[in-house]
mmCIF file of N, CA and C in Angstrom:
data_model
loop_
_atom_site.group_PDB
_atom_site.id
_atom_site.type_symbol
_atom_site.label_atom_id
_atom_site.label_comp_id
_atom_site.label_asym_id
_atom_site.label_seq_id
_atom_site.Cartn_x
_atom_site.Cartn_y
_atom_site.Cartn_z
ATOM 1 N N MET G 1 115.104 47.299 -138.434
ATOM 2 C CA MET G 1 113.977 48.271 -138.630
ATOM 3 C C MET G 1 114.362 49.062 -139.906
ATOM 4 N N ASN G 2 113.403 49.595 -140.549
ATOM 5 C CA ASN G 2 113.600 50.322 -141.708
ATOM 6 C C ASN G 2 113.651 51.877 -141.486
ATOM 7 N N TYR G 3 114.595 52.298 -140.773
ATOM 8 C CA TYR G 3 114.799 53.738 -140.424
ATOM 9 C C TYR G 3 115.866 54.341 -141.163
ATOM 10 N N ARG G 4 115.791 55.600 -141.466
ATOM 11 C CA ARG G 4 116.914 56.244 -142.230
ATOM 12 C C ARG G 4 117.157 57.576 -141.311
ATOM 13 N N LEU G 5 118.369 57.791 -141.138
ATOM 14 C CA LEU G 5 118.813 58.940 -140.275
ATOM 15 C C LEU G 5 119.826 59.772 -141.127
ATOM 16 N N ASN G 6 119.554 61.054 -141.127
ATOM 17 C CA ASN G 6 120.537 61.944 -141.753
ATOM 18 C C ASN G 6 120.748 63.166 -140.868
ATOM 19 N N SER G 7 121.781 63.722 -140.828
ATOM 20 C CA SER G 7 122.036 64.999 -140.073
ATOM 21 C C SER G 7 122.497 66.064 -140.764
ATOM 22 N N TYR G 8 122.208 67.263 -140.440
ATOM 23 C CA TYR G 8 122.525 68.533 -141.188
ATOM 24 C C TYR G 8 123.243 69.446 -140.237
ATOM 25 N N SER G 9 124.465 69.676 -140.534
ATOM 26 C CA SER G 9 125.248 70.669 -139.807
ATOM 27 C C SER G 9 126.502 70.949 -140.417
ATOM 28 N N ARG G 10 127.299 71.735 -139.665
ATOM 29 C CA ARG G 10 128.719 71.962 -140.200
ATOM 30 C C ARG G 10 129.597 70.886 -139.748
ATOM 31 N N TYR G 11 129.217 70.025 -139.000
ATOM 32 C CA TYR G 11 129.937 68.793 -138.619
ATOM 33 C C TYR G 11 129.620 67.528 -139.399
ATOM 34 N N SER G 12 130.465 66.670 -139.494
ATOM 35 C CA SER G 12 130.301 65.446 -140.171
ATOM 36 C C SER G 12 129.766 64.355 -139.268
ATOM 37 N N PHE G 13 128.447 64.063 -139.414
ATOM 38 C CA PHE G 13 127.825 63.055 -138.629
ATOM 39 C C PHE G 13 126.707 62.569 -139.505
ATOM 40 N N THR G 14 126.765 61.314 -139.919
ATOM 41 C CA THR G 14 125.740 60.626 -140.597
ATOM 42 C C THR G 14 125.641 59.147 -140.209
ATOM 43 N N MET G 15 124.485 58.705 -139.950
ATOM 44 C CA MET G 15 124.296 57.245 -139.713
ATOM 45 C C MET G 15 123.175 56.820 -140.535
ATOM 46 N N LYS G 16 123.240 55.814 -141.352
ATOM 47 C CA LYS G 16 122.267 55.220 -142.070
ATOM 48 C C LYS G 16 121.979 53.846 -141.977
ATOM 49 N N VAL G 17 120.771 53.520 -141.720
ATOM 50 C CA VAL G 17 120.418 52.140 -141.657
ATOM 51 C C VAL G 17 119.932 51.697 -143.048
ATOM 52 N N SER G 18 120.507 50.741 -143.606
ATOM 53 C CA SER G 18 120.323 50.275 -144.972
ATOM 54 C C SER G 18 118.959 49.548 -145.208
ATOM 55 N N PHE G 19 118.401 49.867 -146.121
ATOM 56 C CA PHE G 19 117.178 49.052 -146.477
ATOM 57 C C PHE G 19 116.814 49.561 -147.988
ATOM 58 N N LYS G 20 116.047 48.827 -148.744
ATOM 59 C CA LYS G 20 115.751 49.185 -149.971
ATOM 60 C C LYS G 20 114.597 50.289 -150.039
ATOM 61 N N MET G 21 114.919 51.321 -150.691
ATOM 62 C CA MET G 21 114.002 52.439 -150.820
ATOM 63 C C MET G 21 113.380 52.412 -152.127
ATOM 64 N N ARG G 22 112.082 52.640 -152.091
ATOM 65 C CA ARG G 22 111.349 52.787 -153.343
ATOM 66 C C ARG G 22 111.753 54.225 -153.943
ATOM 67 N N LYS G 23 111.388 54.418 -155.306
ATOM 68 C CA LYS G 23 111.711 55.568 -155.965
ATOM 69 C C LYS G 23 110.974 56.752 -155.237
ATOM 70 N N THR G 24 109.860 56.662 -154.826
ATOM 71 C CA THR G 24 109.056 57.671 -154.122
ATOM 72 C C THR G 24 109.696 57.907 -152.829
ATOM 73 N N ASP G 25 110.249 57.023 -152.176
ATOM 74 C CA ASP G 25 110.950 57.140 -150.814
ATOM 75 C C ASP G 25 112.142 57.991 -151.073
ATOM 76 N N LYS G 26 112.931 57.692 -152.165
ATOM 77 C CA LYS G 26 114.062 58.515 -152.495
ATOM 78 C C LYS G 26 113.747 59.970 -152.772
ATOM 79 N N LYS G 27 112.564 60.094 -153.516
ATOM 80 C CA LYS G 27 112.264 61.651 -153.845
ATOM 81 C C LYS G 27 111.796 62.237 -152.452
ATOM 82 N N ARG G 28 111.198 61.594 -151.698
ATOM 83 C CA ARG G 28 110.795 62.145 -150.393
ATOM 84 C C ARG G 28 112.009 62.537 -149.470
ATOM 85 N N GLU G 29 113.060 61.593 -149.455
ATOM 86 C CA GLU G 29 114.183 61.763 -148.627
ATOM 87 C C GLU G 29 115.010 62.972 -149.176
ATOM 88 N N ASN G 30 115.062 63.095 -150.533
ATOM 89 C CA ASN G 30 115.735 64.287 -151.106
ATOM 90 C C ASN G 30 115.072 65.530 -150.726
ATOM 91 N N ALA G 31 113.774 65.650 -150.814
ATOM 92 C CA ALA G 31 112.951 66.699 -150.414
ATOM 93 C C ALA G 31 113.154 67.172 -148.926
ATOM 94 N N LEU G 32 113.051 66.102 -148.102
ATOM 95 C CA LEU G 32 113.222 66.267 -146.707
ATOM 96 C C LEU G 32 114.586 66.840 -146.344
ATOM 97 N N ARG G 33 115.674 66.185 -146.987
ATOM 98 C CA ARG G 33 117.143 66.684 -146.807
ATOM 99 C C ARG G 33 117.195 68.147 -147.191
ATOM 100 N N THR G 34 116.572 68.530 -148.313
ATOM 101 C CA THR G 34 116.797 69.948 -148.737
ATOM 102 C C THR G 34 116.084 70.896 -147.733
ATOM 103 N N VAL G 35 114.772 70.660 -147.357
ATOM 104 C CA VAL G 35 114.198 71.523 -146.402
ATOM 105 C C VAL G 35 114.767 71.505 -145.081
ATOM 106 N N LEU G 36 115.258 70.402 -144.645
ATOM 107 C CA LEU G 36 115.757 70.314 -143.338
ATOM 108 C C LEU G 36 117.170 71.031 -143.127
ATOM 109 N N THR G 37 117.934 70.998 -144.274
ATOM 110 C CA THR G 37 119.116 71.711 -144.460
ATOM 111 C C THR G 37 118.915 73.234 -144.439
ATOM 112 N N ASP G 38 117.840 73.619 -144.961
ATOM 113 C CA ASP G 38 117.500 75.097 -144.936
ATOM 114 C C ASP G 38 117.028 75.386 -143.505
ATOM 115 N N VAL G 39 116.270 74.611 -142.808
ATOM 116 C CA VAL G 39 115.951 74.939 -141.435
ATOM 117 C C VAL G 39 117.161 74.985 -140.598
ATOM 118 N N CYS G 40 118.155 74.033 -140.822
ATOM 119 C CA CYS G 40 119.309 74.011 -139.949
ATOM 120 C C CYS G 40 120.111 75.385 -140.174
ATOM 121 N N GLU G 41 120.182 75.769 -141.408
ATOM 122 C CA GLU G 41 120.997 76.997 -141.632
ATOM 123 C C GLU G 41 120.278 78.223 -141.004
ATOM 124 N N ILE G 42 119.006 78.292 -141.108
ATOM 125 C CA ILE G 42 118.213 79.336 -140.383
ATOM 126 C C ILE G 42 118.468 79.314 -138.902
ATOM 127 N N ALA G 43 118.222 78.055 -138.416
ATOM 128 C CA ALA G 43 118.392 77.926 -136.922
ATOM 129 C C ALA G 43 119.687 78.303 -136.339
ATOM 130 N N GLN G 44 120.736 77.991 -137.154
ATOM 131 C CA GLN G 44 122.208 78.335 -136.673
ATOM 132 C C GLN G 44 122.367 79.730 -136.683
ATOM 133 N N ARG G 45 121.698 80.577 -137.502
ATOM 134 C CA ARG G 45 121.744 82.013 -137.560
ATOM 135 C C ARG G 45 120.869 82.633 -136.403
ATOM 136 N N GLU G 46 119.801 82.011 -136.123
ATOM 137 C CA GLU G 46 118.800 82.665 -135.355
ATOM 138 C C GLU G 46 118.646 82.180 -133.836
ATOM 139 N N TYR G 47 119.126 81.026 -133.582
ATOM 140 C CA TYR G 47 119.061 80.470 -132.232
ATOM 141 C C TYR G 47 120.457 80.314 -131.570
ATOM 142 N N ARG G 48 120.741 80.998 -130.599
ATOM 143 C CA ARG G 48 121.950 80.903 -129.831
ATOM 144 C C ARG G 48 122.246 79.448 -129.444
ATOM 145 N N GLY G 49 123.380 78.981 -129.793
ATOM 146 C CA GLY G 49 123.759 77.604 -129.340
ATOM 147 C C GLY G 49 123.118 76.460 -130.156
ATOM 148 N N PHE G 50 122.281 76.739 -131.182
ATOM 149 C CA PHE G 50 121.798 75.729 -132.000
ATOM 150 C C PHE G 50 122.988 75.100 -132.927
ATOM 151 N N GLU G 51 123.143 73.813 -132.796
ATOM 152 C CA GLU G 51 124.274 73.059 -133.578
ATOM 153 C C GLU G 51 123.797 72.436 -134.842
ATOM 154 N N TRP G 52 122.904 71.582 -134.735
ATOM 155 C CA TRP G 52 122.675 70.697 -135.887
ATOM 156 C C TRP G 52 121.194 70.129 -135.728
ATOM 157 N N LEU G 53 120.763 69.387 -136.664
ATOM 158 C CA LEU G 53 119.480 68.686 -136.573
ATOM 159 C C LEU G 53 119.571 67.359 -137.343
ATOM 160 N N THR G 54 118.774 66.420 -137.061
ATOM 161 C CA THR G 54 118.825 65.054 -137.801
ATOM 162 C C THR G 54 117.326 64.620 -137.975
ATOM 163 N N HIS G 55 117.074 63.727 -138.729
ATOM 164 C CA HIS G 55 115.712 63.023 -138.752
ATOM 165 C C HIS G 55 115.871 61.591 -138.922
ATOM 166 N N LEU G 56 114.850 60.928 -138.367
ATOM 167 C CA LEU G 56 114.580 59.452 -138.536
ATOM 168 C C LEU G 56 113.303 59.250 -139.106
ATOM 169 N N VAL G 57 113.300 58.260 -140.003
ATOM 170 C CA VAL G 57 111.963 58.026 -140.678
ATOM 171 C C VAL G 57 111.896 56.523 -141.111
ATOM 172 N N ASN G 58 110.696 56.043 -140.983
ATOM 173 C CA ASN G 58 110.365 54.686 -141.604
ATOM 174 C C ASN G 58 109.403 55.022 -142.772
ATOM 175 N N TYR G 59 109.819 54.919 -143.889
ATOM 176 C CA TYR G 59 109.041 55.259 -145.148
ATOM 177 C C TYR G 59 107.802 54.307 -145.298
ATOM 178 N N GLU G 60 107.803 53.223 -144.557
ATOM 179 C CA GLU G 60 106.664 52.316 -144.639
ATOM 180 C C GLU G 60 105.479 52.947 -143.804
ATOM 181 N N ASN G 61 105.791 53.975 -142.973
ATOM 182 C CA ASN G 61 104.873 54.538 -142.161
ATOM 183 C C ASN G 61 105.037 56.084 -142.107
ATOM 184 N N PHE G 62 105.108 56.602 -143.300
ATOM 185 C CA PHE G 62 105.390 58.031 -143.427
ATOM 186 C C PHE G 62 104.124 58.767 -143.660
ATOM 187 N N PRO G 63 103.881 59.969 -143.032
ATOM 188 C CA PRO G 63 104.789 60.787 -142.335
ATOM 189 C C PRO G 63 104.701 60.541 -140.750
ATOM 190 N N ARG G 64 103.825 59.564 -140.334
ATOM 191 C CA ARG G 64 103.658 59.357 -138.867
ATOM 192 C C ARG G 64 104.961 58.989 -138.264
ATOM 193 N N SER G 65 105.874 58.373 -138.890
ATOM 194 C CA SER G 65 107.128 57.838 -138.299
ATOM 195 C C SER G 65 108.165 58.945 -138.298
ATOM 196 N N LEU G 66 108.023 60.097 -138.870
ATOM 197 C CA LEU G 66 109.023 61.098 -138.987
ATOM 198 C C LEU G 66 109.306 61.639 -137.696
ATOM 199 N N LYS G 67 110.606 61.647 -137.223
ATOM 200 C CA LYS G 67 111.151 62.335 -136.076
ATOM 201 C C LYS G 67 112.257 63.177 -136.362
ATOM 202 N N ILE G 68 112.186 64.411 -135.932
ATOM 203 C CA ILE G 68 113.271 65.369 -136.148
ATOM 204 C C ILE G 68 113.861 65.693 -134.836
ATOM 205 N N ILE G 69 115.117 65.643 -134.710
ATOM 206 C CA ILE G 69 115.779 65.924 -133.398
ATOM 207 C C ILE G 69 116.695 67.154 -133.698
ATOM 208 N N CYS G 70 116.434 68.242 -132.852
ATOM 209 C CA CYS G 70 117.216 69.517 -132.947
ATOM 210 C C CYS G 70 118.251 69.565 -131.778
ATOM 211 N N ILE G 71 119.495 69.717 -132.096
ATOM 212 C CA ILE G 71 120.526 69.610 -131.100
ATOM 213 C C ILE G 71 121.049 70.983 -130.858
ATOM 214 N N PHE G 72 120.967 71.368 -129.508
ATOM 215 C CA PHE G 72 121.767 72.612 -129.144
ATOM 216 C C PHE G 72 123.022 72.225 -128.454
ATOM 217 N N ASN G 73 123.850 73.240 -128.147
ATOM 218 C CA ASN G 73 125.122 72.971 -127.596
ATOM 219 C C ASN G 73 124.977 72.710 -126.083
ATOM 220 N N THR G 74 124.307 73.488 -125.350
ATOM 221 C CA THR G 74 124.264 73.353 -123.905
ATOM 222 C C THR G 74 122.743 73.259 -123.392
ATOM 223 N N ASN G 75 122.533 72.829 -122.335
ATOM 224 C CA ASN G 75 121.271 72.835 -121.643
ATOM 225 C C ASN G 75 120.732 74.259 -121.501
ATOM 226 N N ALA G 76 121.580 75.181 -121.162
ATOM 227 C CA ALA G 76 121.282 76.587 -121.020
ATOM 228 C C ALA G 76 120.689 77.172 -122.290
ATOM 229 N N ASP G 77 121.468 76.839 -123.424
ATOM 230 C CA ASP G 77 121.039 77.275 -124.746
ATOM 231 C C ASP G 77 119.677 76.702 -125.085
ATOM 232 N N LEU G 78 119.354 75.594 -124.865
ATOM 233 C CA LEU G 78 118.121 74.985 -125.090
ATOM 234 C C LEU G 78 116.913 75.597 -124.217
ATOM 235 N N GLU G 79 117.234 75.816 -122.958
ATOM 236 C CA GLU G 79 116.232 76.404 -122.157
ATOM 237 C C GLU G 79 115.931 77.850 -122.594
ATOM 238 N N GLN G 80 116.779 78.614 -123.126
ATOM 239 C CA GLN G 80 116.598 79.936 -123.676
ATOM 240 C C GLN G 80 115.952 80.141 -124.971
ATOM 241 N N ALA G 81 115.972 78.835 -125.675
ATOM 242 C CA ALA G 81 115.491 78.903 -127.125
ATOM 243 C C ALA G 81 113.976 78.809 -127.206
ATOM 244 N N ASP G 82 113.396 79.462 -128.254
ATOM 245 C CA ASP G 82 112.028 79.551 -128.493
ATOM 246 C C ASP G 82 111.690 78.199 -129.293
ATOM 247 N N THR G 83 111.508 77.037 -128.532
ATOM 248 C CA THR G 83 111.388 75.784 -129.248
ATOM 249 C C THR G 83 110.132 75.816 -129.939
ATOM 250 N N SER G 84 109.093 76.479 -129.566
ATOM 251 C CA SER G 84 107.777 76.634 -130.310
ATOM 252 C C SER G 84 107.930 77.200 -131.683
ATOM 253 N N ALA G 85 108.667 78.211 -131.727
ATOM 254 C CA ALA G 85 108.949 78.859 -133.002
ATOM 255 C C ALA G 85 109.841 77.981 -133.869
ATOM 256 N N LEU G 86 110.781 77.336 -133.365
ATOM 257 C CA LEU G 86 111.541 76.502 -134.135
ATOM 258 C C LEU G 86 110.667 75.299 -134.685
ATOM 259 N N SER G 87 109.891 74.736 -133.935
ATOM 260 C CA SER G 87 108.928 73.674 -134.283
ATOM 261 C C SER G 87 108.067 74.145 -135.478
ATOM 262 N N GLU G 88 107.642 75.415 -135.196
ATOM 263 C CA GLU G 88 106.740 76.001 -136.365
ATOM 264 C C GLU G 88 107.478 76.251 -137.662
ATOM 265 N N LEU G 89 108.785 76.675 -137.532
ATOM 266 C CA LEU G 89 109.579 76.752 -138.759
ATOM 267 C C LEU G 89 109.683 75.465 -139.406
ATOM 268 N N ILE G 90 109.867 74.339 -138.697
ATOM 269 C CA ILE G 90 110.059 73.085 -139.301
ATOM 270 C C ILE G 90 108.704 72.645 -139.923
ATOM 271 N N ARG G 91 107.549 72.823 -139.194
ATOM 272 C CA ARG G 91 106.281 72.507 -139.846
ATOM 273 C C ARG G 91 105.994 73.258 -141.097
ATOM 274 N N GLU G 92 106.380 74.512 -141.184
ATOM 275 C CA GLU G 92 106.144 75.371 -142.347
ATOM 276 C C GLU G 92 106.985 74.794 -143.463
ATOM 277 N N ASN G 93 108.183 74.405 -143.224
ATOM 278 C CA ASN G 93 109.079 73.904 -144.327
ATOM 279 C C ASN G 93 108.649 72.581 -144.749
ATOM 280 N N LEU G 94 108.116 71.707 -143.878
ATOM 281 C CA LEU G 94 107.587 70.365 -144.311
ATOM 282 C C LEU G 94 106.343 70.619 -145.066
ATOM 283 N N ALA G 95 105.485 71.575 -144.736
ATOM 284 C CA ALA G 95 104.325 71.742 -145.517
ATOM 285 C C ALA G 95 104.717 72.285 -147.065
ATOM 286 N N SER G 96 105.814 72.941 -147.156
ATOM 287 C CA SER G 96 106.094 73.513 -148.430
ATOM 288 C C SER G 96 106.503 72.363 -149.344
ATOM 289 N N ILE G 97 106.823 71.131 -148.918
ATOM 290 C CA ILE G 97 107.014 69.912 -149.848
ATOM 291 C C ILE G 97 105.867 68.996 -149.573
ATOM 292 N N GLU G 98 104.741 69.427 -149.120
ATOM 293 C CA GLU G 98 103.528 68.670 -149.106
ATOM 294 C C GLU G 98 103.573 67.648 -147.980
ATOM 295 N N VAL G 99 104.348 67.679 -146.962
ATOM 296 C CA VAL G 99 104.330 66.928 -145.787
ATOM 297 C C VAL G 99 103.516 67.509 -144.787
ATOM 298 N N LYS G 100 102.338 67.110 -144.586
ATOM 299 C CA LYS G 100 101.402 67.646 -143.714
ATOM 300 C C LYS G 100 101.387 67.038 -142.316
ATOM 301 N N ILE G 101 101.777 67.737 -141.212
ATOM 302 C CA ILE G 101 101.860 67.195 -139.908
ATOM 303 C C ILE G 101 100.853 67.945 -138.982
ATOM 304 N N LYS G 102 99.965 67.061 -138.346
ATOM 305 C CA LYS G 102 98.931 67.602 -137.581
ATOM 306 C C LYS G 102 99.475 68.277 -136.308
ATOM 307 N N ASP G 103 100.209 67.547 -135.606
ATOM 308 C CA ASP G 103 100.823 68.092 -134.341
ATOM 309 C C ASP G 103 102.299 67.948 -134.411
ATOM 310 N N ILE G 104 102.856 69.028 -134.715
ATOM 311 C CA ILE G 104 104.370 69.045 -135.014
ATOM 312 C C ILE G 104 105.136 68.568 -133.708
ATOM 313 N N ASN G 105 104.621 68.857 -132.597
ATOM 314 C CA ASN G 105 105.220 68.537 -131.258
ATOM 315 C C ASN G 105 105.310 66.908 -131.208
ATOM 316 N N GLN G 106 104.536 66.177 -131.789
ATOM 317 C CA GLN G 106 104.749 64.748 -131.763
ATOM 318 C C GLN G 106 105.906 64.304 -132.591
ATOM 319 N N HIS G 107 106.495 65.168 -133.506
ATOM 320 C CA HIS G 107 107.492 64.803 -134.403
ATOM 321 C C HIS G 107 108.782 65.383 -134.209
ATOM 322 N N VAL G 108 108.825 66.517 -133.324
ATOM 323 C CA VAL G 108 110.027 67.176 -133.115
ATOM 324 C C VAL G 108 110.530 67.049 -131.572
ATOM 325 N N ARG G 109 111.760 66.808 -131.496
ATOM 326 C CA ARG G 109 112.304 66.644 -130.151
ATOM 327 C C ARG G 109 113.636 67.434 -129.894
ATOM 328 N N PHE G 110 113.962 67.868 -128.799
ATOM 329 C CA PHE G 110 115.122 68.624 -128.631
ATOM 330 C C PHE G 110 116.112 68.046 -127.761
ATOM 331 N N ASP G 111 117.409 68.258 -127.876
ATOM 332 C CA ASP G 111 118.524 67.598 -127.213
ATOM 333 C C ASP G 111 119.556 68.514 -127.143
ATOM 334 N N THR G 112 120.698 68.130 -126.393
ATOM 335 C CA THR G 112 121.914 68.944 -126.296
ATOM 336 C C THR G 112 123.162 68.037 -126.434
ATOM 337 N N GLU G 113 124.192 68.718 -126.903
ATOM 338 C CA GLU G 113 125.535 68.069 -126.822
ATOM 339 C C GLU G 113 125.893 67.847 -125.524
ATOM 340 N N GLU G 114 125.626 68.677 -124.518
ATOM 341 C CA GLU G 114 125.921 68.615 -123.153
ATOM 342 C C GLU G 114 125.367 67.243 -122.459
ATOM 343 N N MET G 115 124.052 67.040 -122.783
ATOM 344 C CA MET G 115 123.412 65.898 -122.257
ATOM 345 C C MET G 115 123.926 64.496 -122.938
ATOM 346 N N CYS G 116 124.315 64.603 -124.233
ATOM 347 C CA CYS G 116 124.850 63.465 -124.780
ATOM 348 C C CYS G 116 126.201 63.094 -124.288
ATOM 349 N N GLU G 117 126.969 64.069 -124.011
ATOM 350 C CA GLU G 117 128.312 63.895 -123.431
ATOM 351 C C GLU G 117 128.164 63.211 -122.035
ATOM 352 N N TYR G 118 127.293 63.831 -121.164
ATOM 353 C CA TYR G 118 127.072 63.358 -119.951
ATOM 354 C C TYR G 118 126.430 61.955 -119.863
ATOM 355 N N GLU G 119 125.409 61.637 -120.584
ATOM 356 C CA GLU G 119 124.701 60.356 -120.609
ATOM 357 C C GLU G 119 125.206 59.233 -121.485
ATOM 358 N N ASN G 120 125.917 59.686 -122.649
ATOM 359 C CA ASN G 120 126.276 58.654 -123.630
ATOM 360 C C ASN G 120 127.798 58.885 -124.111
ATOM 361 N N ASN G 121 128.564 59.660 -123.327
ATOM 362 C CA ASN G 121 129.960 59.879 -123.627
ATOM 363 C C ASN G 121 130.139 60.473 -125.026
ATOM 364 N N GLY G 122 129.127 61.257 -125.474
ATOM 365 C CA GLY G 122 129.272 61.966 -126.786
ATOM 366 C C GLY G 122 128.895 61.080 -127.920
ATOM 367 N N LYS G 123 128.419 59.837 -127.685
ATOM 368 C CA LYS G 123 128.122 58.963 -128.763
ATOM 369 C C LYS G 123 126.751 59.047 -129.251
ATOM 370 N N TRP G 124 126.565 59.835 -130.272
ATOM 371 C CA TRP G 124 125.159 60.111 -130.803
ATOM 372 C C TRP G 124 124.588 58.943 -131.446
ATOM 373 N N ASN G 125 125.273 58.076 -131.987
ATOM 374 C CA ASN G 125 124.770 56.875 -132.691
ATOM 375 C C ASN G 125 123.942 56.130 -131.653
ATOM 376 N N GLU G 126 124.532 55.962 -130.400
ATOM 377 C CA GLU G 126 123.882 55.204 -129.311
ATOM 378 C C GLU G 126 122.651 55.949 -128.799
ATOM 379 N N ARG G 127 122.847 57.269 -128.626
ATOM 380 C CA ARG G 127 121.779 58.061 -128.092
ATOM 381 C C ARG G 127 120.507 58.086 -128.951
ATOM 382 N N LEU G 128 120.762 58.084 -130.290
ATOM 383 C CA LEU G 128 119.525 58.195 -131.151
ATOM 384 C C LEU G 128 118.935 56.875 -131.513
ATOM 385 N N GLN G 129 119.504 55.834 -131.025
ATOM 386 C CA GLN G 129 118.797 54.539 -131.449
ATOM 387 C C GLN G 129 117.674 54.341 -130.452
#
């Protein structure tokens, strides 16, 4: 599958599925990386327990294939978070690079370190596939 995954956080976690990217795909990827890094930094300051985020995308079906996963530390942190506001922050930042998303809720999902540890022994590569 032609998916690309990058994560943004203070932790080192990156998984890339290799495929040939066109020049326009590389430009989109760089722009996405920039705005999602900004979103991550804001979320780490403003949302208790927010840890990191990542995205998956198939550029052959962009932007419909874009999936953004926001990771909180615990289930309690996620339950207390204003996920609607965080989704809107993501939508606004995507719009700033001309990525128009009709229903951001179709593209953003939330998860926790706690659930990954419980269900996947902390193996995010398995969980995100």
